[in-house]
Tab-separated table of N, CA and C in Angstrom:
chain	number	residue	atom	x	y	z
A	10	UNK	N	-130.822	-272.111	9.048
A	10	UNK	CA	-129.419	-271.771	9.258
A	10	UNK	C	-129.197	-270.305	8.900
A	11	UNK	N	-128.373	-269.799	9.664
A	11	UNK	CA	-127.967	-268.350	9.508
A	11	UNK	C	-127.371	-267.835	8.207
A	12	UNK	N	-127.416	-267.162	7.649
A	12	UNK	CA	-126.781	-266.768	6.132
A	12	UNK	C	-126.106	-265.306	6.091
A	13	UNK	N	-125.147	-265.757	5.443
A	13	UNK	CA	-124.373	-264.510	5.210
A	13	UNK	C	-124.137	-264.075	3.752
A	14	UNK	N	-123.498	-262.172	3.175
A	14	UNK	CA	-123.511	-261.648	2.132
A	14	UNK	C	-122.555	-261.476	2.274
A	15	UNK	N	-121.599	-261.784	1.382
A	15	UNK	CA	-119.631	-262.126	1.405
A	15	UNK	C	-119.387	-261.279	0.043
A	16	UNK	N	-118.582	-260.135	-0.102
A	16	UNK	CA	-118.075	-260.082	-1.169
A	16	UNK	C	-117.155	-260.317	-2.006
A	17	UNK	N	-117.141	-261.123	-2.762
A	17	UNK	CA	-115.944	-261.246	-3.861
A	17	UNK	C	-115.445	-260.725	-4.459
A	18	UNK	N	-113.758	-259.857	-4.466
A	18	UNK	CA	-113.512	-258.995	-5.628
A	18	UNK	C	-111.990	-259.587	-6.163
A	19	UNK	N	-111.456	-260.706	-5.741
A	19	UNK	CA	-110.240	-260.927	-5.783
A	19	UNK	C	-110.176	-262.365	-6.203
A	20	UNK	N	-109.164	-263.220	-5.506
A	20	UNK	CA	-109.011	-264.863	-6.026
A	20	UNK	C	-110.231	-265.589	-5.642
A	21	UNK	N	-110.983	-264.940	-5.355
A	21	UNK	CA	-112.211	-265.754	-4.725
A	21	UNK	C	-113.436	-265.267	-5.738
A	22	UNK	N	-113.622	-264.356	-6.773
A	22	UNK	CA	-114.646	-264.080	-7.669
A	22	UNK	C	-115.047	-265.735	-8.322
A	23	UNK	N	-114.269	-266.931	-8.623
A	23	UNK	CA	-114.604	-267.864	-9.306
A	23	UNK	C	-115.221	-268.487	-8.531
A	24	UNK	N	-116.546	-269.141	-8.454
A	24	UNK	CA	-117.420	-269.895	-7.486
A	24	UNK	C	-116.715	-271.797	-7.101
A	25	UNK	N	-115.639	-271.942	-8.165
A	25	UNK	CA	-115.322	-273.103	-7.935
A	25	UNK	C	-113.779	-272.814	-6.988
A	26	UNK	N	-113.412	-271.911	-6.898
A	26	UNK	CA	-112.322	-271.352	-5.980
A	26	UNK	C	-113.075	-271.046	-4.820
A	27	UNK	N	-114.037	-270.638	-4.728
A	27	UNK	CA	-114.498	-269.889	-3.123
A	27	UNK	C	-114.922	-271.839	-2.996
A	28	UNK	N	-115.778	-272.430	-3.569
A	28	UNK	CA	-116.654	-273.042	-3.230
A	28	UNK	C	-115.593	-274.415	-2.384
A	29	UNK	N	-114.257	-274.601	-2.354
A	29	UNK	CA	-113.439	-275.073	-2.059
A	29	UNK	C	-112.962	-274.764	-0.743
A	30	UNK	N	-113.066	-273.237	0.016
A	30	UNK	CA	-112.809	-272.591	0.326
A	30	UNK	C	-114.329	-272.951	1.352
A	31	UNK	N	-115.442	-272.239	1.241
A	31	UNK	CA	-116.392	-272.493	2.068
A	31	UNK	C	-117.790	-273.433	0.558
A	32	UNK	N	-117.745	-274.437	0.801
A	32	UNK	CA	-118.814	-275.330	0.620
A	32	UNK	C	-120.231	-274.756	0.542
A	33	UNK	N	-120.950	-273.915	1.258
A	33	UNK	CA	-122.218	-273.626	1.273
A	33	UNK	C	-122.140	-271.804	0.141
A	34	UNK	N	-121.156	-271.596	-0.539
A	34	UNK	CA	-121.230	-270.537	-1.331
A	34	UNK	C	-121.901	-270.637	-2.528
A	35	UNK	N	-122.885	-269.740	-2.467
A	35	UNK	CA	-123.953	-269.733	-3.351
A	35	UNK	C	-123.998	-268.303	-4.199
A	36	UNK	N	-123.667	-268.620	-5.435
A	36	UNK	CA	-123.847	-267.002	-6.553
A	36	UNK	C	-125.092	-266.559	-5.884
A	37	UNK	N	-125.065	-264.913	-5.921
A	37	UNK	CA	-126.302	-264.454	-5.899
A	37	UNK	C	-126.253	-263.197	-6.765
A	38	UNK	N	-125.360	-262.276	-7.333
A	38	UNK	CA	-125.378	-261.319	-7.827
A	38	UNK	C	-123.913	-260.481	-8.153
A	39	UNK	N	-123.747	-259.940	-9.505
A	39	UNK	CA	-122.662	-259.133	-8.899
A	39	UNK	C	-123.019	-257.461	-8.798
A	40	UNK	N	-122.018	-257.251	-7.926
A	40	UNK	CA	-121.633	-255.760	-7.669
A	40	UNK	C	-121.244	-254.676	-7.657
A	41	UNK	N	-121.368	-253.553	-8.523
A	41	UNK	CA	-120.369	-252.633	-8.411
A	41	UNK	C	-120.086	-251.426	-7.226
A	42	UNK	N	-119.415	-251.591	-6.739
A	42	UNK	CA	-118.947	-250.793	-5.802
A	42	UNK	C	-118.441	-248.971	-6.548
A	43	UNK	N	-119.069	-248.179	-7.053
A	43	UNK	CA	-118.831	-246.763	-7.274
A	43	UNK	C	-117.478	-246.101	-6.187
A	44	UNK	N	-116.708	-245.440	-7.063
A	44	UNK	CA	-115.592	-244.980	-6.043
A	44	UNK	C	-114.572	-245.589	-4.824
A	45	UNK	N	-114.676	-246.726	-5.334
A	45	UNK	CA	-113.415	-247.883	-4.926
A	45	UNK	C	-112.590	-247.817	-6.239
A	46	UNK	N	-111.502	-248.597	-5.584
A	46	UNK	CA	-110.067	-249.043	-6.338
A	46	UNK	C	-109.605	-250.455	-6.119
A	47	UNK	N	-109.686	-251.372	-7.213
A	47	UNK	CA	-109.022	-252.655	-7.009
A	47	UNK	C	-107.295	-252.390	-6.749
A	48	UNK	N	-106.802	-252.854	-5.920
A	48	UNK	CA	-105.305	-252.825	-5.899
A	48	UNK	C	-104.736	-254.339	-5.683
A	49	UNK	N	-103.396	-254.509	-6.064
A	49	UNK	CA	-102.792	-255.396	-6.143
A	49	UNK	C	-101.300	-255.058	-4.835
A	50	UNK	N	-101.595	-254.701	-3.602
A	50	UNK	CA	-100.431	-254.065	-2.693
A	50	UNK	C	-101.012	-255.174	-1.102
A	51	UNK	N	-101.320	-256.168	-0.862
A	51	UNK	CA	-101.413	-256.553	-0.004
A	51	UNK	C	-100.862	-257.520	0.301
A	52	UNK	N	-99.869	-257.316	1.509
A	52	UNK	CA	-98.559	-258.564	1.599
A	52	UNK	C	-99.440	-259.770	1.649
A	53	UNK	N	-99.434	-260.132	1.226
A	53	UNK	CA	-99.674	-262.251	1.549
A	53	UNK	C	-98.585	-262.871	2.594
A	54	UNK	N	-99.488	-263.986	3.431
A	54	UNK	CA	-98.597	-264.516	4.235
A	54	UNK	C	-97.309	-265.211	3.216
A	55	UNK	N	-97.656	-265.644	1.816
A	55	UNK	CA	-96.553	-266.114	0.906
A	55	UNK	C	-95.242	-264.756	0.343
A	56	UNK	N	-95.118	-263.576	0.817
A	56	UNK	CA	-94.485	-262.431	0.351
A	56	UNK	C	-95.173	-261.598	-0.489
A	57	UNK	N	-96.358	-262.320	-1.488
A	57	UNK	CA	-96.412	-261.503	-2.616
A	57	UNK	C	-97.686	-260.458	-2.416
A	58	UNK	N	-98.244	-260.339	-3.119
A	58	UNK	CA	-99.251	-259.180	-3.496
A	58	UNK	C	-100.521	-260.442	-3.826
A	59	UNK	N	-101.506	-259.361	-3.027
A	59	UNK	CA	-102.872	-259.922	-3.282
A	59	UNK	C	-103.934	-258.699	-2.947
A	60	UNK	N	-105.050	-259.268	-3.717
A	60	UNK	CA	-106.179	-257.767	-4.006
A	60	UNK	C	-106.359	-257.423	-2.500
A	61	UNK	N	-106.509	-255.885	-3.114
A	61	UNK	CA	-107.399	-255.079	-1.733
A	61	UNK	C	-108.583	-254.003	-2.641
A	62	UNK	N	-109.074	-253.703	-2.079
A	62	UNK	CA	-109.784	-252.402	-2.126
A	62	UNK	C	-109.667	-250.904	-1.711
A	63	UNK	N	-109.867	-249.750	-2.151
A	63	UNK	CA	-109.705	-248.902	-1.511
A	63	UNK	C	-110.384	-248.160	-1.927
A	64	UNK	N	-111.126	-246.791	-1.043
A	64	UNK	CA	-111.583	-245.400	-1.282
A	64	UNK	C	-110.927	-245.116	-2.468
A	65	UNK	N	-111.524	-244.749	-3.287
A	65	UNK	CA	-110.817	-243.568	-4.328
A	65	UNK	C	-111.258	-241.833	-4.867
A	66	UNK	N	-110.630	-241.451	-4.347
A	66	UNK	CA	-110.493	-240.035	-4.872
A	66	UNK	C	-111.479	-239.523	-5.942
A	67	UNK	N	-111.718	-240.291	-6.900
A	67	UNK	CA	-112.555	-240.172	-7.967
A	67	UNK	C	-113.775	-241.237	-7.738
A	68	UNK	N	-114.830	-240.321	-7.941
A	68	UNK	CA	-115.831	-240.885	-8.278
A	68	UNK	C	-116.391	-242.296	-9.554
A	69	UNK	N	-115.673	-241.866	-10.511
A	69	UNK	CA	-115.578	-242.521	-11.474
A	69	UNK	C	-115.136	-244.025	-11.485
A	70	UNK	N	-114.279	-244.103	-10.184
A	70	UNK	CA	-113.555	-245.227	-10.044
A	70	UNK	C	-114.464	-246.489	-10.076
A	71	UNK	N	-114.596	-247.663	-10.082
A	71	UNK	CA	-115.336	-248.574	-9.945
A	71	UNK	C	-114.640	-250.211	-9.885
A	72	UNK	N	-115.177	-251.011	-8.771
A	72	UNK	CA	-114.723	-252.263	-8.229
A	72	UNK	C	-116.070	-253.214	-8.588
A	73	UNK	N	-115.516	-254.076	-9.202
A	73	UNK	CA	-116.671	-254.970	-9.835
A	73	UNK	C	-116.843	-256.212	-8.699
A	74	UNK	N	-117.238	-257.183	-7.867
A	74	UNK	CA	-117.403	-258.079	-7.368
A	74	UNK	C	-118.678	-258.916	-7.221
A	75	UNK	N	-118.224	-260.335	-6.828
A	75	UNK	CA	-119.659	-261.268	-6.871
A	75	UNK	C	-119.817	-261.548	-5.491
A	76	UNK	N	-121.164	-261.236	-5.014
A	76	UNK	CA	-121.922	-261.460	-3.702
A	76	UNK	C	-122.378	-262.687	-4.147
A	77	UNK	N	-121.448	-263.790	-3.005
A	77	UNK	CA	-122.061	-264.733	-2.556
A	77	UNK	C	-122.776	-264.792	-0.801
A	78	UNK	N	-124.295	-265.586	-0.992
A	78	UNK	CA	-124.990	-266.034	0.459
A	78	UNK	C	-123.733	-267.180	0.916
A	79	UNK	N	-123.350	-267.506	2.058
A	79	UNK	CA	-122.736	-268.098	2.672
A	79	UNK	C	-123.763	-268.533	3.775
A	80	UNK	N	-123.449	-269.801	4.508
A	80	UNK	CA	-123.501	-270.377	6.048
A	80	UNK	C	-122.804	-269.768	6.683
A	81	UNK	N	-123.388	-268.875	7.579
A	81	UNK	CA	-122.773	-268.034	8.972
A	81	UNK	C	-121.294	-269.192	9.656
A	82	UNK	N	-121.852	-270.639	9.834
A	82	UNK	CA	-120.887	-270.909	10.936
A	82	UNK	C	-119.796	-271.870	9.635
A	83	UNK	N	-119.750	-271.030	8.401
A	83	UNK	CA	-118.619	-271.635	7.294
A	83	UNK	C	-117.750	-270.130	7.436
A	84	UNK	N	-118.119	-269.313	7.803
A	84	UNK	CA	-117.480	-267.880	7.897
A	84	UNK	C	-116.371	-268.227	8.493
A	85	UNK	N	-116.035	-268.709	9.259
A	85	UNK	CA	-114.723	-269.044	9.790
A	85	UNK	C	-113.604	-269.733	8.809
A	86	UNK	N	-113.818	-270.518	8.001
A	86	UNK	CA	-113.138	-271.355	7.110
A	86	UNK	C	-112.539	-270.090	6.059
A	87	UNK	N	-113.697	-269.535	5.521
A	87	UNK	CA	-113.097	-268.500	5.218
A	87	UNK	C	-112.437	-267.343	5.571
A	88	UNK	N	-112.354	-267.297	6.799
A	88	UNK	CA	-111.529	-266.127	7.716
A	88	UNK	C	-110.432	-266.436	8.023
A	89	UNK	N	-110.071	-267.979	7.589
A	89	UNK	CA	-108.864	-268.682	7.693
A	89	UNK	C	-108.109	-268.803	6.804
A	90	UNK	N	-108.967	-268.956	5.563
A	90	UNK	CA	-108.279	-268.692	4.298
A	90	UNK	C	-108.174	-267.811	3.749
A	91	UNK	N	-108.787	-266.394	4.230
A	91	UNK	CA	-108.370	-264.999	4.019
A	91	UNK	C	-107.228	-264.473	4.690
A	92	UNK	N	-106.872	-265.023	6.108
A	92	UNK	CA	-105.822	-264.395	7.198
A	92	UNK	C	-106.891	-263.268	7.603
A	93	UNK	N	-107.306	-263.604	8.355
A	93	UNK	CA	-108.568	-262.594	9.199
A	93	UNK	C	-107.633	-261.887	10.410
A	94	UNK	N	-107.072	-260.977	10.598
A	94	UNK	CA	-106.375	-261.034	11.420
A	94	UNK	C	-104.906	-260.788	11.659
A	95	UNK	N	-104.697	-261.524	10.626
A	95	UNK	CA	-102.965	-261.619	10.061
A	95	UNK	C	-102.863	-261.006	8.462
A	96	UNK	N	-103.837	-259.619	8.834
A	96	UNK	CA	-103.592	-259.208	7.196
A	96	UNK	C	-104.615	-258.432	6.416
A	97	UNK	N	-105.744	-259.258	6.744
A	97	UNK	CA	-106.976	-258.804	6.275
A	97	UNK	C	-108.102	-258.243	7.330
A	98	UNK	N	-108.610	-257.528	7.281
A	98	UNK	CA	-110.106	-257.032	8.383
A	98	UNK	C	-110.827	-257.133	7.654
A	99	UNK	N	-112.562	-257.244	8.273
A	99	UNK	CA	-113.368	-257.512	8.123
A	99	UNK	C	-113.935	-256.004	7.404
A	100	UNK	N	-114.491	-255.647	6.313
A	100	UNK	CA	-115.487	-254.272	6.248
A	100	UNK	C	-116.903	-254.301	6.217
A	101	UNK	N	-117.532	-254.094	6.368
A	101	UNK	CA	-118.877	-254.006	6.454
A	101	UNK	C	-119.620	-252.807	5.304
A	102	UNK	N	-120.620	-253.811	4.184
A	102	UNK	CA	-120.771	-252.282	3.273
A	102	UNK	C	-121.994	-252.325	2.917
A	103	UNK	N	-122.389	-251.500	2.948
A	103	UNK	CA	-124.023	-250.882	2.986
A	103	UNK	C	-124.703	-250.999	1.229
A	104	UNK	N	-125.566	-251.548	0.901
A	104	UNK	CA	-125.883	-251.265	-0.332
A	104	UNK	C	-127.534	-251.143	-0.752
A	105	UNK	N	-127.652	-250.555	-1.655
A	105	UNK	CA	-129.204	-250.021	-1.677
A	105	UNK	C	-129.908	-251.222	-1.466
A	106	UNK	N	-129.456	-252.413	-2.830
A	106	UNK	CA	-130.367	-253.617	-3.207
A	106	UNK	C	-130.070	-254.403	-1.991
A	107	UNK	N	-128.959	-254.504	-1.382
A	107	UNK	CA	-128.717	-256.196	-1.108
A	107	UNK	C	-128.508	-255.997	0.820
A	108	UNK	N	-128.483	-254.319	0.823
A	108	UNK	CA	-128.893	-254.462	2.371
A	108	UNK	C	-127.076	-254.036	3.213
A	109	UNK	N	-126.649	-255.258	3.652
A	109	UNK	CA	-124.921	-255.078	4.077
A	109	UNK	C	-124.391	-256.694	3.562
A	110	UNK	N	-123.488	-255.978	3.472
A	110	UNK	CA	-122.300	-257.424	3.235
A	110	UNK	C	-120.750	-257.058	3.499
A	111	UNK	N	-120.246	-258.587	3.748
A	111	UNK	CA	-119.146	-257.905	4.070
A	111	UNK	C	-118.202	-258.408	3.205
A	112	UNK	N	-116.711	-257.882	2.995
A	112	UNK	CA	-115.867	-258.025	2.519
A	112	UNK	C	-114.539	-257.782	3.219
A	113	UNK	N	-113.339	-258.362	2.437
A	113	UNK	CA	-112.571	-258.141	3.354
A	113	UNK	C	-111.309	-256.942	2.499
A	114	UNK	N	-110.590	-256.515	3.479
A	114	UNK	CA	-109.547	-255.289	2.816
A	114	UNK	C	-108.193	-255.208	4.240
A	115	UNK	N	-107.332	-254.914	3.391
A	115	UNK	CA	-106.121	-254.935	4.071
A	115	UNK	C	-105.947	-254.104	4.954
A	116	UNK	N	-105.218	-254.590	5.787
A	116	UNK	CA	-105.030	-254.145	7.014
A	116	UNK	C	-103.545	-252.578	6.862
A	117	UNK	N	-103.798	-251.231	6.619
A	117	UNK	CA	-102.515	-250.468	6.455
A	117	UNK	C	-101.039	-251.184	6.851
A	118	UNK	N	-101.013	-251.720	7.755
A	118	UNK	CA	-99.653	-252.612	8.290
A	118	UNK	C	-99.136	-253.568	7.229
A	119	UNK	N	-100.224	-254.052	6.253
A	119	UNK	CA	-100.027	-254.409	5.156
A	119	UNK	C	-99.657	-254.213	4.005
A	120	UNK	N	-99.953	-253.358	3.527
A	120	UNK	CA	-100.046	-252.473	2.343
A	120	UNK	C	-98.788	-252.474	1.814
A	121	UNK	N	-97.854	-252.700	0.954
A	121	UNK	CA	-96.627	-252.556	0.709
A	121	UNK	C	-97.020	-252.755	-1.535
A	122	UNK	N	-96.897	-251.084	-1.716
A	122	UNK	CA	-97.139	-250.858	-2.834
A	122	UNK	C	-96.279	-251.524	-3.907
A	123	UNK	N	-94.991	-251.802	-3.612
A	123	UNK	CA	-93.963	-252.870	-4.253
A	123	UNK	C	-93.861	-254.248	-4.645
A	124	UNK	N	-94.755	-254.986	-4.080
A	124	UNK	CA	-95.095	-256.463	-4.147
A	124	UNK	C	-95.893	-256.609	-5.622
A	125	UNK	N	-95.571	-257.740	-6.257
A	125	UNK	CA	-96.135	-258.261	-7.349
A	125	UNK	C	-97.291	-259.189	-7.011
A	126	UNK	N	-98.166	-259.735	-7.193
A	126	UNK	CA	-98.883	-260.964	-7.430
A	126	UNK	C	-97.671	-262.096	-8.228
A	127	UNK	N	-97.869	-263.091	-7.730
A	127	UNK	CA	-97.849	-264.678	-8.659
A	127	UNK	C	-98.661	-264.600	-9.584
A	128	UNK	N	-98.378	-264.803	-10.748
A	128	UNK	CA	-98.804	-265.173	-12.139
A	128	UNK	C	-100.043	-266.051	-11.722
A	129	UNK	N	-100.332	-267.651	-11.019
A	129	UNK	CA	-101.366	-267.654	-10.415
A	129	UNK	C	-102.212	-266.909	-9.695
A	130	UNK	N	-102.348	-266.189	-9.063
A	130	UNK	CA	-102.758	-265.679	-8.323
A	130	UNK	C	-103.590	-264.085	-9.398
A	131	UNK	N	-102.237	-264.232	-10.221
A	131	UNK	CA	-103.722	-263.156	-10.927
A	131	UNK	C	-104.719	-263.495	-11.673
A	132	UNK	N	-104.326	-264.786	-12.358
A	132	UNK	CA	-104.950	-266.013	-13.197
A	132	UNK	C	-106.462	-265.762	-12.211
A	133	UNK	N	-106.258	-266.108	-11.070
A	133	UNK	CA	-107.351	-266.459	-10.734
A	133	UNK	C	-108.767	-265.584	-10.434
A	134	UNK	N	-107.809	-263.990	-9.856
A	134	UNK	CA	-108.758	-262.771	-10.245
A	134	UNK	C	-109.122	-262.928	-11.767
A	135	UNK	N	-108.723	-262.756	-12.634
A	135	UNK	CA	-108.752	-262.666	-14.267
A	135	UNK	C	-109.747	-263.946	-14.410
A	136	UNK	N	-109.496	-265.226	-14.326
A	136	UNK	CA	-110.952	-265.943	-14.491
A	136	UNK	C	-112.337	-265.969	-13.721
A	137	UNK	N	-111.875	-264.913	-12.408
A	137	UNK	CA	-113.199	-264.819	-12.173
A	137	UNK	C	-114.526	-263.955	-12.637
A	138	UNK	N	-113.225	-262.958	-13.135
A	138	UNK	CA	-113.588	-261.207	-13.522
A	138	UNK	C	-114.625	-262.027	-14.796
A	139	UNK	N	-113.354	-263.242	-15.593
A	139	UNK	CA	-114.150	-263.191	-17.222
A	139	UNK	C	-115.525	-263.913	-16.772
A	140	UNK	N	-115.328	-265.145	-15.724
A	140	UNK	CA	-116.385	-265.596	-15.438
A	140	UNK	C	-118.114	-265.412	-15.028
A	141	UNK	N	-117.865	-264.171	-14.525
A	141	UNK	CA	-118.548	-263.103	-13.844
A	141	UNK	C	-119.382	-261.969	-15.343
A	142	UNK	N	-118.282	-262.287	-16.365
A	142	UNK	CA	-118.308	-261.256	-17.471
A	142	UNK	C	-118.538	-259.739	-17.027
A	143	UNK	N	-117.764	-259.318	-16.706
A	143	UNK	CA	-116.951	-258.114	-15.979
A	143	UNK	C	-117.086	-257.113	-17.485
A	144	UNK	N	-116.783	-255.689	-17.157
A	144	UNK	CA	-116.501	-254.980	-18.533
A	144	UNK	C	-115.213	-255.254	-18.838
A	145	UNK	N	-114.762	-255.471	-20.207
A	145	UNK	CA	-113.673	-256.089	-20.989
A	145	UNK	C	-112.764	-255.243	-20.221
A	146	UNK	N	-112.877	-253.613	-20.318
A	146	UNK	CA	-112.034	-253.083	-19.951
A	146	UNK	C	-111.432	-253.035	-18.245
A	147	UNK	N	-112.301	-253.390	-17.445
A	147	UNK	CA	-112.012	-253.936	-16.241
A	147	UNK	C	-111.250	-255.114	-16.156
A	148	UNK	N	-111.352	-255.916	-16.800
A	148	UNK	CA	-110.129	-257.090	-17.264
A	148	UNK	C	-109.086	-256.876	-17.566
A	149	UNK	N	-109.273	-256.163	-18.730
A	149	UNK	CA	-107.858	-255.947	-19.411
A	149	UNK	C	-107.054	-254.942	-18.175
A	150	UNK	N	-107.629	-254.200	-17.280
A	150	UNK	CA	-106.784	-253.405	-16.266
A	150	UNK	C	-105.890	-254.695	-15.264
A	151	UNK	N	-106.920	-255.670	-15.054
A	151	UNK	CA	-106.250	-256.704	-14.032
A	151	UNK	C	-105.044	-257.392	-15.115
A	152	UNK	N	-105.802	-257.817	-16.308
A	152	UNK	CA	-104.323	-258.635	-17.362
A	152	UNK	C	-103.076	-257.552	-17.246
A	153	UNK	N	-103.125	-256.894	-17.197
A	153	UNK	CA	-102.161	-255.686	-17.400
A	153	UNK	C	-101.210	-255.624	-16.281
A	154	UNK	N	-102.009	-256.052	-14.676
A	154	UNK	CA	-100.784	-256.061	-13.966
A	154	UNK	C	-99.945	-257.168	-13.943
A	155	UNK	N	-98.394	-256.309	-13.481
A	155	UNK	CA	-97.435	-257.204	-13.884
A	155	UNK	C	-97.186	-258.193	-12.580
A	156	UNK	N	-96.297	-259.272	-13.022
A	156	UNK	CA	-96.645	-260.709	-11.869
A	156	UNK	C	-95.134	-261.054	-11.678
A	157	UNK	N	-95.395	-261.944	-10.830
A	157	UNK	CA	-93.858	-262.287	-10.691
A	157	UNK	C	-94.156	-264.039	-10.390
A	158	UNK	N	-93.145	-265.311	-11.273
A	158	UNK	CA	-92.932	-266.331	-10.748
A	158	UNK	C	-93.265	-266.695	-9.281
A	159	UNK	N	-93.869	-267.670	-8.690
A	159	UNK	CA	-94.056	-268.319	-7.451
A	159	UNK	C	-93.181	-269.518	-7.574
A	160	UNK	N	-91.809	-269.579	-6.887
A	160	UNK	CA	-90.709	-270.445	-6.877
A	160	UNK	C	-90.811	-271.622	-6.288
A	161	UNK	N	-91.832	-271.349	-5.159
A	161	UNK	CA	-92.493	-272.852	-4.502
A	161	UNK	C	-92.671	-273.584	-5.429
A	162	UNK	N	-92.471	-274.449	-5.841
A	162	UNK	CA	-92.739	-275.232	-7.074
A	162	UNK	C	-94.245	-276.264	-6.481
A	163	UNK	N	-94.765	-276.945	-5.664
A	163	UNK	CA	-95.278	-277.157	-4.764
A	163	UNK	C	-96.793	-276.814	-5.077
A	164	UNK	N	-96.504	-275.023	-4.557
A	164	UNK	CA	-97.866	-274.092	-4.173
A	164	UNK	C	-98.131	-274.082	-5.738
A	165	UNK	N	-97.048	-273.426	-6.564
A	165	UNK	CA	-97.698	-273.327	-7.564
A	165	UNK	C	-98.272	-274.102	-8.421
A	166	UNK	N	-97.841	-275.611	-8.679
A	166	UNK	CA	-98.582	-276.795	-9.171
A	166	UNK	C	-99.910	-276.652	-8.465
A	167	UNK	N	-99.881	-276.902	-7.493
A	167	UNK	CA	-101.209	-277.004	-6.811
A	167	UNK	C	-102.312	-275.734	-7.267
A	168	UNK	N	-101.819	-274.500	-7.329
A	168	UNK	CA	-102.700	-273.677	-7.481
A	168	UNK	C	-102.833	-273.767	-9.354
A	169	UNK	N	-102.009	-274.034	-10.021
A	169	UNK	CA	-102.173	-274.259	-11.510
A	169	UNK	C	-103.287	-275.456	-11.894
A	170	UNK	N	-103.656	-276.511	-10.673
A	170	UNK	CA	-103.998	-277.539	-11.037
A	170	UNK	C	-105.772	-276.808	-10.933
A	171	UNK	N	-105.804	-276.230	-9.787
A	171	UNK	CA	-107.260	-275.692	-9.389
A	171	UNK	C	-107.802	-274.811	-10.426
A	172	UNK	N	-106.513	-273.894	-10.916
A	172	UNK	CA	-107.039	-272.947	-12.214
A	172	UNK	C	-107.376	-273.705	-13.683
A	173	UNK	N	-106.931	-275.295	-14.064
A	173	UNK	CA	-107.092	-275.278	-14.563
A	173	UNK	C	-108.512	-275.886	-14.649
A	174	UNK	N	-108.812	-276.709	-13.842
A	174	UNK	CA	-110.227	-276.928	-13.310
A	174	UNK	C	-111.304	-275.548	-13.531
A	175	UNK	N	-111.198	-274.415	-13.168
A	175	UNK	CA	-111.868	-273.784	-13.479
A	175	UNK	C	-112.206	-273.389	-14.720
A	176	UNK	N	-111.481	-273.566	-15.482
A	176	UNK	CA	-111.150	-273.819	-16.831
A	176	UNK	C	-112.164	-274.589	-17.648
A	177	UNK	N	-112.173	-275.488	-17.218
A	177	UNK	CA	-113.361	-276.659	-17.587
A	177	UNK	C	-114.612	-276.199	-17.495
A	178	UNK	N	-114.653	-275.718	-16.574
A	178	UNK	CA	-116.157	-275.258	-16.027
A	178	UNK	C	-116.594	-274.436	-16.973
């Protein structure tokens, strides 16, 4: 079967969140990306804010993520649950060790620097980061951003129930 190199830098760093998401996701390593920027400015089809990536100006900058191997024909499941299309594009990124992989990053039409994350929703970057064991101080940058209530009462049970599952793990 065909295999793919997916990067994780957002609600999907926790392997029991992606693995929900596409079934054949398998840890293989994490990543630092040199001279990227984690951001929190990408409309969600729900209103709020969800991670992107970006070029940064400084060298210094650095984006931590976990490369998971995937099943080529599970790529879709996840292109569904990213909004492939409606939000997110595909990037393609070159790396010494691991060859290309791809990841995904917002689409400019997106971008709206004003949007908060859901308090879930950062929960879930933040347990993947600790999961991953990320540098403290790369954490504490994600704890730091500020969140806003998810009023769906609904979405957010549901997504509280999955975080706390990860929890366990």
């Amino acid at each position: 079967m065909n295999k793919l190199l997916y990067l994780a830098y957002g609600s999907n760093l926790h392997p029991y969140r992606l693995q929900k998401r596409v079934p054949s996701a398998h840890f293989q390593d994490t990543v630092t990306l040199s001279g990227w920027l984690l951001q929190f400015h990408k409309r969600g089809q729900d209103g709020s804010a969800k991670c992107n990536i970006i070029k940064s100006v400084s060298k210094n900058s650095k984006v931590y993520g976990a490369l998971y191997v995937i099943d080529a024909l599970e790529r879709e499941f996840l292109d569904n649950a990213e909004g492939l299309g409606r939000g997110y594009d595909h990037l393609d990124i070159q790396h010494p060790k691991y060859g290309s992989f791809f990841c995904y990053v917002a689409n400019p039409t997106h971008i709206v620097s004003s949007l908060k994350p859901f308090t879930w929703y950062k929960d879930y970057v933040c347990r993947g980061a600790q999961y991953h064991d990320f540098p403290s101080y790369y954490i504490d940058t994600i704890e730091e951003v500020t969140t806003i209530a998810d009023k769906n009462r609904c979405r957010c049970q549901e997504n509280e129930a999955v975080l706390e599952q990860m929890q366990i793990l």
